Amino acid sequence: MKQRKPKTFTILLVDDKAENLVSLEHMLEGDNREILKADSGNEALKTVLRHDDIGLIMLDVQMPDMDGYEVARLLQTNPKTKDISIIFVTAINKEEQYVMRGFEEGAVDYLSKPLDVNVTRAKVSVFEKLYRYQFELKEAMAAKEKINKQLERFMYVVAHDLKSPLSGAIGLLALINEDERIQNAPDLKEYMKIVLGATNHLTEMITSMLDYTRQSDMEQTIEEVNVHELVTQLSKLLFPPANIHIETVGTLPVLETNKLKLQQVFQNLVSNAIKYNDKKDGIITIGGTDKGEFYEFYVKDNGPGVAKRDTDRIFKLFERLDNEGKGEGTGIGLNIFKLLVEEQGGKVWVDSQPGEGSTFYFLWRQRY
C-alpha cells in the first residue's frame, strides 16, 4: 500500500524583530513548505494552537515579555504540542550552561546568530525528513490498525453466524445418539462419539474466537485491583478437580489496572494448567516479584511440560500441541494471554521441562 505523504512541512518562525523573520523566511522557503511567523512568545503559542500540523519551530531565545525558554516549557507541558521539534536561535548566551538549559526546556538543536545559511538549511532539511518519516510511520500504523479491526469484525461475524446453526446440529446429533439403534451398534456408537467430539470442539473454537474478538473492545476502566483476592476467587470459580491443588506464594500486590483484562490473563493460564495436568497430584503455584514499573507474575504447574522447540509456537494464534492425544484446546487462549499482556507494554515467556511442568511468566504494568 502506497503511503500518503503530508503535502506541506509547516515551520513556525518566532522572533521579536521583523527583519529577522523576513531573513529567516527567505532562507528557508521552498517547495512543499509553509512558513508561519510570530513576533512574540504569546503570539507563537496562539499560532501553535491554531495549527495542528506544525513540524518545526525556529525559536528566538531573547524576546520581551516571554523568552524562548518559557515558550518551550509551555509547549512541553501540553500533550498536543510536546512532540513538536524546536530549534533555539540566539545571538547571545552561547555558554554551555545556556545551551544545556535550552535542551532541558525541550529544544532539539541550537543555532547561533549570525546564522550560517548552508548549516541552517541543512539542519532544517534533516528535521523535515524526520517529520515526513514519522508521518509515514503513523499512517502505516493507522492503516495496520484499521485492517486488524476489519479482520476482527469479520472473524466475529463469521463465528457468530456459525454458532447458532452448529448448536442446532449438535442438539440433533445428541438426540440421534440416544436412539437405541445407535446404542446397540458398537461401531455406530463409536462413530457418533467421534462426530460429537468434533462438533463440540468446533463449538469451543468458535466461542474462543468470539472471546478473541471481544477482548480488544473491553472497557478501559482502571481501578484498584487486589491481585491476591482476584486469584483466590478465580481459583474457586474454575472448579478444579479434587486432584488439582492451587496455591499462592507470598502476598500478591494491589495494582491500578484493568481488572477484566488481568482476570482473563490469569484465567487463561490457570485453566490451561488445570486442563492439561497429567499428574495424580496436580500442583499449580501462583506468585510474583516486584520489578518496579512492572510486576512479574508467574503461574507454575507440574503438568506434561512443553518441548523447547514449541515454547514460542504455543503463543501463536490457532497453534496447538498434541498433548498426547488429548485433542483439547483451540490454540487461541495463550494468544489472547500474550495479546493482553503486550497491549499494556509487558511481555510473556515460558520456562518448561517436558514431563516435569511449565512456568508461564508475564510482566504487568503496576500503574496506568
Tab-separated table of C-alpha atoms in Angstrom:
chain	number	residue	atom	x	y	z
A	1	MET	CA	0.000	0.000	0.000
A	2	LYS	CA	1.441	3.367	-1.018
A	3	GLN	CA	1.725	5.738	1.918
A	4	ARG	CA	0.207	9.204	1.737
A	5	LYS	CA	2.725	11.971	2.358
A	6	PRO	CA	1.955	15.321	4.026
A	7	LYS	CA	1.545	17.999	1.367
A	8	THR	CA	3.472	20.630	3.285
A	9	PHE	CA	6.078	20.894	6.014
A	10	THR	CA	4.993	23.739	8.285
A	11	ILE	CA	7.681	25.808	10.026
A	12	LEU	CA	6.906	28.427	12.675
A	13	LEU	CA	9.448	31.269	12.931
A	14	VAL	CA	9.437	33.167	16.233
A	15	ASP	CA	11.409	36.402	16.662
A	16	ASP	CA	10.540	39.836	18.016
A	17	LYS	CA	12.423	41.579	15.169
A	18	ALA	CA	10.604	41.733	11.825
A	19	GLU	CA	13.845	41.868	9.824
A	20	ASN	CA	14.998	38.576	11.362
A	21	LEU	CA	11.717	36.903	10.461
A	22	VAL	CA	11.964	38.115	6.855
A	23	SER	CA	15.573	36.977	6.566
A	24	LEU	CA	14.860	33.527	8.037
A	25	GLU	CA	11.766	33.101	5.862
A	26	HIS	CA	13.774	33.878	2.740
A	27	MET	CA	16.431	31.406	3.860
A	28	LEU	CA	14.025	28.512	4.440
A	29	GLU	CA	11.270	28.947	1.857
A	30	GLY	CA	10.946	26.099	-0.612
A	31	ASP	CA	8.620	23.657	-2.319
A	32	ASN	CA	6.077	21.930	-0.094
A	33	ARG	CA	6.889	24.220	2.821
A	34	GLU	CA	4.609	26.600	4.654
A	35	ILE	CA	6.190	29.363	6.728
A	36	LEU	CA	4.303	30.825	9.693
A	37	LYS	CA	5.604	33.815	11.674
A	38	ALA	CA	5.126	35.134	15.194
A	39	ASP	CA	6.733	38.234	16.701
A	40	SER	CA	6.327	37.274	20.385
A	41	GLY	CA	6.068	34.297	22.689
A	42	ASN	CA	2.345	34.797	23.243
A	43	GLU	CA	1.693	35.022	19.506
A	44	ALA	CA	3.750	31.863	18.978
A	45	LEU	CA	1.614	29.912	21.455
A	46	LYS	CA	-1.606	31.145	19.818
A	47	THR	CA	-0.284	30.180	16.381
A	48	VAL	CA	0.621	26.667	17.537
A	49	LEU	CA	-2.866	26.128	18.963
A	50	ARG	CA	-4.449	27.291	15.676
A	51	HIS	CA	-2.337	24.900	13.563
A	52	ASP	CA	-2.096	21.202	14.425
A	53	ASP	CA	0.415	20.338	11.694
A	54	ILE	CA	3.472	22.381	12.683
A	55	GLY	CA	6.580	20.250	12.199
A	56	LEU	CA	9.320	22.609	13.404
A	57	ILE	CA	9.649	25.808	15.439
A	58	MET	CA	12.635	28.155	14.968
A	59	LEU	CA	12.516	29.965	18.302
A	60	ASP	CA	14.425	33.095	19.273
A	61	VAL	CA	15.621	32.966	22.876
A	62	GLN	CA	15.755	36.668	23.768
A	63	MET	CA	12.297	38.228	23.464
A	64	PRO	CA	10.476	40.731	25.703
A	65	ASP	CA	7.633	39.626	27.989
A	66	MET	CA	8.145	35.902	27.339
A	67	ASP	CA	11.513	34.460	26.296
A	68	GLY	CA	12.106	31.364	24.217
A	69	TYR	CA	12.778	29.175	27.254
A	70	GLU	CA	9.336	29.923	28.673
A	71	VAL	CA	7.651	29.289	25.316
A	72	ALA	CA	9.398	25.912	25.018
A	73	ARG	CA	8.462	24.995	28.582
A	74	LEU	CA	4.782	25.731	27.973
A	75	LEU	CA	4.801	23.760	24.724
A	76	GLN	CA	6.364	20.802	26.525
A	77	THR	CA	3.622	20.744	29.164
A	78	ASN	CA	0.820	20.481	26.575
A	79	PRO	CA	0.261	16.893	25.329
A	80	LYS	CA	-0.839	18.246	21.933
A	81	THR	CA	2.369	20.263	21.359
A	82	LYS	CA	5.048	18.436	23.349
A	83	ASP	CA	6.335	16.479	20.331
A	84	ILE	CA	6.962	19.495	18.071
A	85	SER	CA	10.675	19.870	17.280
A	86	ILE	CA	12.226	23.156	18.473
A	87	ILE	CA	15.473	24.791	17.331
A	88	PHE	CA	16.622	27.702	19.505
A	89	VAL	CA	18.083	30.646	17.609
A	90	THR	CA	20.053	33.269	19.552
A	91	ALA	CA	22.826	35.823	19.234
A	92	ILE	CA	23.849	35.700	22.912
A	93	ASN	CA	24.158	33.245	25.774
A	94	LYS	CA	26.357	30.836	23.827
A	95	GLU	CA	27.909	29.449	27.007
A	96	GLU	CA	27.393	25.774	27.685
A	97	GLN	CA	25.051	26.382	30.632
A	98	TYR	CA	22.592	28.296	28.469
A	99	VAL	CA	22.810	25.778	25.640
A	100	MET	CA	22.129	22.953	28.105
A	101	ARG	CA	19.190	24.891	29.534
A	102	GLY	CA	17.739	25.082	26.043
A	103	PHE	CA	17.923	21.308	25.685
A	104	GLU	CA	16.351	20.843	29.125
A	105	GLU	CA	13.413	23.010	28.103
A	106	GLY	CA	12.723	20.831	25.074
A	107	ALA	CA	14.953	22.101	22.262
A	108	VAL	CA	16.344	19.506	19.856
A	109	ASP	CA	19.029	21.798	18.390
A	110	TYR	CA	20.698	25.178	18.871
A	111	LEU	CA	21.800	27.758	16.260
A	112	SER	CA	23.790	30.906	16.953
A	113	LYS	CA	23.399	34.200	15.133
A	114	PRO	CA	24.565	35.277	12.661
A	115	LEU	CA	23.188	32.166	11.022
A	116	ASP	CA	25.199	30.207	8.512
A	117	VAL	CA	22.825	29.809	5.580
A	118	ASN	CA	24.047	26.383	4.485
A	119	VAL	CA	24.140	24.921	8.012
A	120	THR	CA	20.686	26.282	8.830
A	121	ARG	CA	19.154	24.939	5.632
A	122	ALA	CA	20.816	21.546	6.135
A	123	LYS	CA	19.550	21.182	9.707
A	124	VAL	CA	16.012	22.181	8.792
A	125	SER	CA	16.067	19.691	5.895
A	126	VAL	CA	17.027	16.925	8.310
A	127	PHE	CA	14.082	17.763	10.575
A	128	GLU	CA	11.775	17.886	7.568
A	129	LYS	CA	12.846	14.375	6.557
A	130	LEU	CA	12.316	13.125	10.121
A	131	TYR	CA	8.872	14.726	10.225
A	132	ARG	CA	7.855	13.076	6.959
A	133	TYR	CA	9.221	9.693	8.113
A	134	GLN	CA	7.213	9.990	11.338
A	135	PHE	CA	4.122	10.932	9.354
A	136	GLU	CA	4.506	7.849	7.142
A	137	LEU	CA	5.028	5.659	10.205
A	138	LYS	CA	1.838	6.992	11.817
A	139	GLU	CA	-0.062	6.435	8.571
A	140	ALA	CA	1.244	2.872	8.345
A	141	MET	CA	0.300	2.145	11.968
A	142	ALA	CA	-3.167	3.615	11.440
A	143	ALA	CA	-3.647	1.516	8.288
A	144	LYS	CA	-2.498	-1.618	10.121
A	145	GLU	CA	-4.876	-0.902	12.992
A	146	LYS	CA	-7.752	-0.393	10.551
A	147	ILE	CA	-7.033	-3.701	8.810
A	148	ASN	CA	-6.766	-5.510	12.151
A	149	LYS	CA	-10.133	-4.110	13.228
A	150	GLN	CA	-11.692	-5.199	9.936
A	151	LEU	CA	-10.283	-8.712	10.355
A	152	GLU	CA	-11.544	-8.891	13.936
A	153	ARG	CA	-15.028	-7.767	12.875
A	154	PHE	CA	-15.008	-10.292	10.048
A	155	MET	CA	-13.948	-13.085	12.418
A	156	TYR	CA	-16.645	-12.073	14.899
A	157	VAL	CA	-19.391	-12.084	12.249
A	158	VAL	CA	-18.288	-15.458	10.871
A	159	ALA	CA	-18.002	-17.024	14.333
A	160	HIS	CA	-21.333	-15.576	15.495
A	161	ASP	CA	-23.173	-16.740	12.373
A	162	LEU	CA	-21.717	-20.244	12.645
A	163	LYS	CA	-22.520	-20.757	16.311
A	164	SER	CA	-26.346	-20.886	16.113
A	165	PRO	CA	-26.744	-23.479	13.331
A	166	LEU	CA	-23.910	-25.534	14.833
A	167	SER	CA	-25.691	-25.603	18.200
A	168	GLY	CA	-28.807	-26.889	16.450
A	169	ALA	CA	-26.813	-29.596	14.674
A	170	ILE	CA	-25.188	-30.697	17.932
A	171	GLY	CA	-28.601	-30.918	19.618
A	172	LEU	CA	-29.908	-33.085	16.795
A	173	LEU	CA	-26.806	-35.314	16.872
A	174	ALA	CA	-27.244	-35.753	20.637
A	175	LEU	CA	-30.830	-36.942	20.097
A	176	ILE	CA	-29.743	-39.337	17.363
A	177	ASN	CA	-27.007	-40.664	19.610
A	178	GLU	CA	-29.626	-41.646	22.209
A	179	ASP	CA	-31.503	-43.794	19.684
A	180	GLU	CA	-31.379	-47.442	20.717
A	181	ARG	CA	-30.330	-48.455	17.196
A	182	ILE	CA	-27.143	-46.408	17.691
A	183	GLN	CA	-26.615	-47.581	21.257
A	184	ASN	CA	-26.966	-51.229	20.202
A	185	ALA	CA	-24.443	-50.918	17.359
A	186	PRO	CA	-20.883	-50.552	18.782
A	187	ASP	CA	-19.382	-49.284	15.536
A	188	LEU	CA	-22.111	-46.636	15.008
A	189	LYS	CA	-21.842	-45.631	18.678
A	190	GLU	CA	-18.112	-45.062	18.240
A	191	TYR	CA	-18.653	-43.026	15.062
A	192	MET	CA	-21.221	-40.846	16.843
A	193	LYS	CA	-18.777	-40.314	19.694
A	194	ILE	CA	-16.183	-39.065	17.199
A	195	VAL	CA	-18.707	-36.804	15.447
A	196	LEU	CA	-19.969	-35.315	18.706
A	197	GLY	CA	-16.420	-34.783	19.905
A	198	ALA	CA	-15.513	-32.951	16.698
A	199	THR	CA	-18.601	-30.741	16.747
A	200	ASN	CA	-18.115	-29.878	20.422
A	201	HIS	CA	-14.524	-28.965	19.699
A	202	LEU	CA	-15.690	-26.742	16.838
A	203	THR	CA	-18.144	-25.026	19.196
A	204	GLU	CA	-15.331	-24.435	21.668
A	205	MET	CA	-13.187	-22.926	18.926
A	206	ILE	CA	-15.976	-20.604	17.787
A	207	THR	CA	-16.565	-19.473	21.385
A	208	SER	CA	-12.843	-18.790	21.743
A	209	MET	CA	-12.866	-16.800	18.504
A	210	LEU	CA	-15.690	-14.649	19.870
A	211	ASP	CA	-13.709	-14.102	23.074
A	212	TYR	CA	-10.663	-13.179	20.989
A	213	THR	CA	-12.522	-10.521	19.017
A	214	ARG	CA	-14.208	-9.133	22.125
A	215	GLN	CA	-11.002	-8.709	24.116
A	216	SER	CA	-9.868	-5.640	22.172
A	217	ASP	CA	-13.189	-3.940	22.944
A	218	MET	CA	-13.037	-4.423	26.714
A	219	GLU	CA	-13.763	-1.337	28.748
A	220	GLN	CA	-10.562	0.509	29.631
A	221	THR	CA	-11.733	1.088	33.214
A	222	ILE	CA	-8.753	1.491	35.523
A	223	GLU	CA	-9.361	0.539	39.138
A	224	GLU	CA	-7.544	-0.642	42.235
A	225	VAL	CA	-7.206	-4.420	41.972
A	226	ASN	CA	-6.149	-6.705	44.818
A	227	VAL	CA	-4.470	-9.441	42.787
A	228	HIS	CA	-4.354	-11.842	45.741
A	229	GLU	CA	-8.154	-11.686	46.091
A	230	LEU	CA	-8.636	-11.877	42.317
A	231	VAL	CA	-6.565	-15.073	42.052
A	232	THR	CA	-8.236	-16.643	45.096
A	233	GLN	CA	-11.747	-16.026	43.732
A	234	LEU	CA	-10.776	-17.156	40.247
A	235	SER	CA	-9.301	-20.413	41.571
A	236	LYS	CA	-12.642	-21.260	43.184
A	237	LEU	CA	-14.745	-20.279	40.164
A	238	LEU	CA	-12.741	-22.588	37.863
A	239	PHE	CA	-13.842	-25.604	39.993
A	240	PRO	CA	-10.581	-27.574	39.766
A	241	PRO	CA	-10.895	-31.352	40.197
A	242	ALA	CA	-10.037	-32.867	43.586
A	243	ASN	CA	-6.533	-33.898	42.495
A	244	ILE	CA	-5.542	-30.318	41.489
A	245	HIS	CA	-4.243	-28.022	44.207
A	246	ILE	CA	-3.833	-24.282	43.550
A	247	GLU	CA	-1.629	-22.308	45.917
A	248	THR	CA	-0.355	-18.743	46.111
A	249	VAL	CA	3.209	-17.911	47.182
A	250	GLY	CA	3.581	-14.780	49.297
A	251	THR	CA	1.213	-11.822	49.103
A	252	LEU	CA	0.345	-10.600	45.621
A	253	PRO	CA	0.187	-6.832	45.017
A	254	VAL	CA	-2.575	-4.265	44.687
A	255	LEU	CA	-2.434	-2.705	41.209
A	256	GLU	CA	-4.142	0.176	39.414
A	257	THR	CA	-5.167	-1.613	36.238
A	258	ASN	CA	-7.962	-3.054	34.110
A	259	LYS	CA	-9.426	-5.833	36.244
A	260	LEU	CA	-11.203	-7.680	33.422
A	261	LYS	CA	-8.051	-7.977	31.344
A	262	LEU	CA	-5.842	-9.121	34.221
A	263	GLN	CA	-8.519	-11.615	35.238
A	264	GLN	CA	-8.614	-13.047	31.719
A	265	VAL	CA	-4.829	-13.397	31.717
A	266	PHE	CA	-4.854	-15.467	34.932
A	267	GLN	CA	-7.929	-17.381	33.811
A	268	ASN	CA	-6.242	-18.488	30.574
A	269	LEU	CA	-3.101	-19.620	32.382
A	270	VAL	CA	-4.749	-21.365	35.330
A	271	SER	CA	-7.453	-23.082	33.261
A	272	ASN	CA	-4.764	-24.392	30.884
A	273	ALA	CA	-2.744	-25.665	33.835
A	274	ILE	CA	-5.827	-27.496	35.134
A	275	LYS	CA	-6.937	-28.852	31.771
A	276	TYR	CA	-3.636	-30.356	30.693
A	277	ASN	CA	-2.268	-31.586	34.015
A	278	ASP	CA	-1.453	-35.286	33.721
A	279	LYS	CA	-0.245	-35.974	37.253
A	280	LYS	CA	-2.053	-37.874	40.011
A	281	ASP	CA	-1.457	-34.904	42.305
A	282	GLY	CA	-1.552	-31.725	40.233
A	283	ILE	CA	0.003	-28.605	41.754
A	284	ILE	CA	-0.427	-25.084	40.400
A	285	THR	CA	1.567	-22.296	42.037
A	286	ILE	CA	0.967	-18.574	41.515
A	287	GLY	CA	3.426	-15.894	42.622
A	288	GLY	CA	5.396	-12.880	41.535
A	289	THR	CA	8.137	-10.318	42.068
A	290	ASP	CA	8.092	-6.519	42.121
A	291	LYS	CA	10.149	-5.216	39.184
A	292	GLY	CA	9.456	-1.505	39.646
A	293	GLU	CA	7.272	-0.221	36.812
A	294	PHE	CA	6.073	-3.759	36.156
A	295	TYR	CA	5.186	-6.717	38.355
A	296	GLU	CA	6.492	-10.084	37.202
A	297	PHE	CA	3.841	-12.769	37.752
A	298	TYR	CA	4.192	-16.498	37.188
A	299	VAL	CA	1.875	-19.498	37.026
A	300	LYS	CA	3.714	-22.768	37.578
A	301	ASP	CA	2.385	-26.293	37.132
A	302	ASN	CA	3.720	-29.849	37.325
A	303	GLY	CA	1.948	-30.963	34.138
A	304	PRO	CA	3.336	-32.529	30.942
A	305	GLY	CA	5.559	-29.555	30.063
A	306	VAL	CA	6.441	-28.196	26.645
A	307	ALA	CA	9.387	-29.085	24.417
A	308	LYS	CA	11.881	-26.239	23.934
A	309	ARG	CA	11.150	-26.117	20.194
A	310	ASP	CA	7.493	-25.354	20.969
A	311	THR	CA	7.875	-22.604	23.621
A	312	ASP	CA	7.436	-19.808	21.060
A	313	ARG	CA	4.900	-21.597	18.862
A	314	ILE	CA	2.332	-22.064	21.648
A	315	PHE	CA	1.685	-18.301	21.787
A	316	LYS	CA	0.673	-18.094	18.103
A	317	LEU	CA	-2.976	-17.967	17.052
A	318	PHE	CA	-4.538	-21.430	16.451
A	319	GLU	CA	-1.268	-23.233	17.243
A	320	ARG	CA	-1.926	-26.390	19.267
A	321	LEU	CA	0.342	-29.098	20.648
A	322	ASP	CA	-0.566	-32.755	20.528
A	323	ASN	CA	-0.925	-33.104	24.322
A	324	GLU	CA	-0.511	-36.859	23.949
A	325	GLY	CA	-3.702	-37.276	22.007
A	326	LYS	CA	-5.977	-35.291	24.279
A	327	GLY	CA	-7.074	-33.189	21.310
A	328	GLU	CA	-8.233	-30.381	23.594
A	329	GLY	CA	-7.891	-26.648	23.158
A	330	THR	CA	-8.241	-24.252	20.253
A	331	GLY	CA	-4.868	-22.532	20.127
A	332	ILE	CA	-6.472	-19.196	20.998
A	333	GLY	CA	-6.197	-18.891	24.797
A	334	LEU	CA	-2.427	-18.360	25.020
A	335	ASN	CA	-2.533	-15.977	22.072
A	336	ILE	CA	-5.131	-13.859	23.890
A	337	PHE	CA	-2.928	-14.028	27.002
A	338	LYS	CA	0.063	-12.749	25.004
A	339	LEU	CA	-2.023	-10.067	23.294
A	340	LEU	CA	-3.425	-8.710	26.561
A	341	VAL	CA	-0.005	-8.564	28.224
A	342	GLU	CA	1.799	-6.920	25.300
A	343	GLU	CA	-1.053	-4.441	24.833
A	344	GLN	CA	-0.055	-2.685	28.061
A	345	GLY	CA	3.716	-2.853	27.434
A	346	GLY	CA	4.544	-6.151	29.125
A	347	LYS	CA	5.977	-9.375	27.748
A	348	VAL	CA	5.421	-13.122	28.158
A	349	TRP	CA	7.692	-16.132	28.219
A	350	VAL	CA	7.698	-19.728	29.423
A	351	ASP	CA	10.211	-21.990	31.120
A	352	SER	CA	9.338	-25.640	30.683
A	353	GLN	CA	10.720	-29.151	31.049
A	354	PRO	CA	8.908	-31.990	29.240
A	355	GLY	CA	7.394	-34.355	31.791
A	356	GLU	CA	8.067	-32.014	34.716
A	357	GLY	CA	5.869	-28.989	34.102
A	358	SER	CA	5.861	-25.381	32.888
A	359	THR	CA	6.176	-21.921	34.387
A	360	PHE	CA	4.486	-19.113	32.469
A	361	TYR	CA	5.795	-15.621	33.236
A	362	PHE	CA	4.375	-12.237	32.320
A	363	LEU	CA	5.137	-8.604	33.133
A	364	TRP	CA	2.120	-6.464	34.037
A	365	ARG	CA	2.279	-2.690	34.475
A	366	GLN	CA	1.648	-1.714	38.116
A	367	ARG	CA	0.173	1.734	37.455
A	368	TYR	CA	-1.608	3.211	34.443
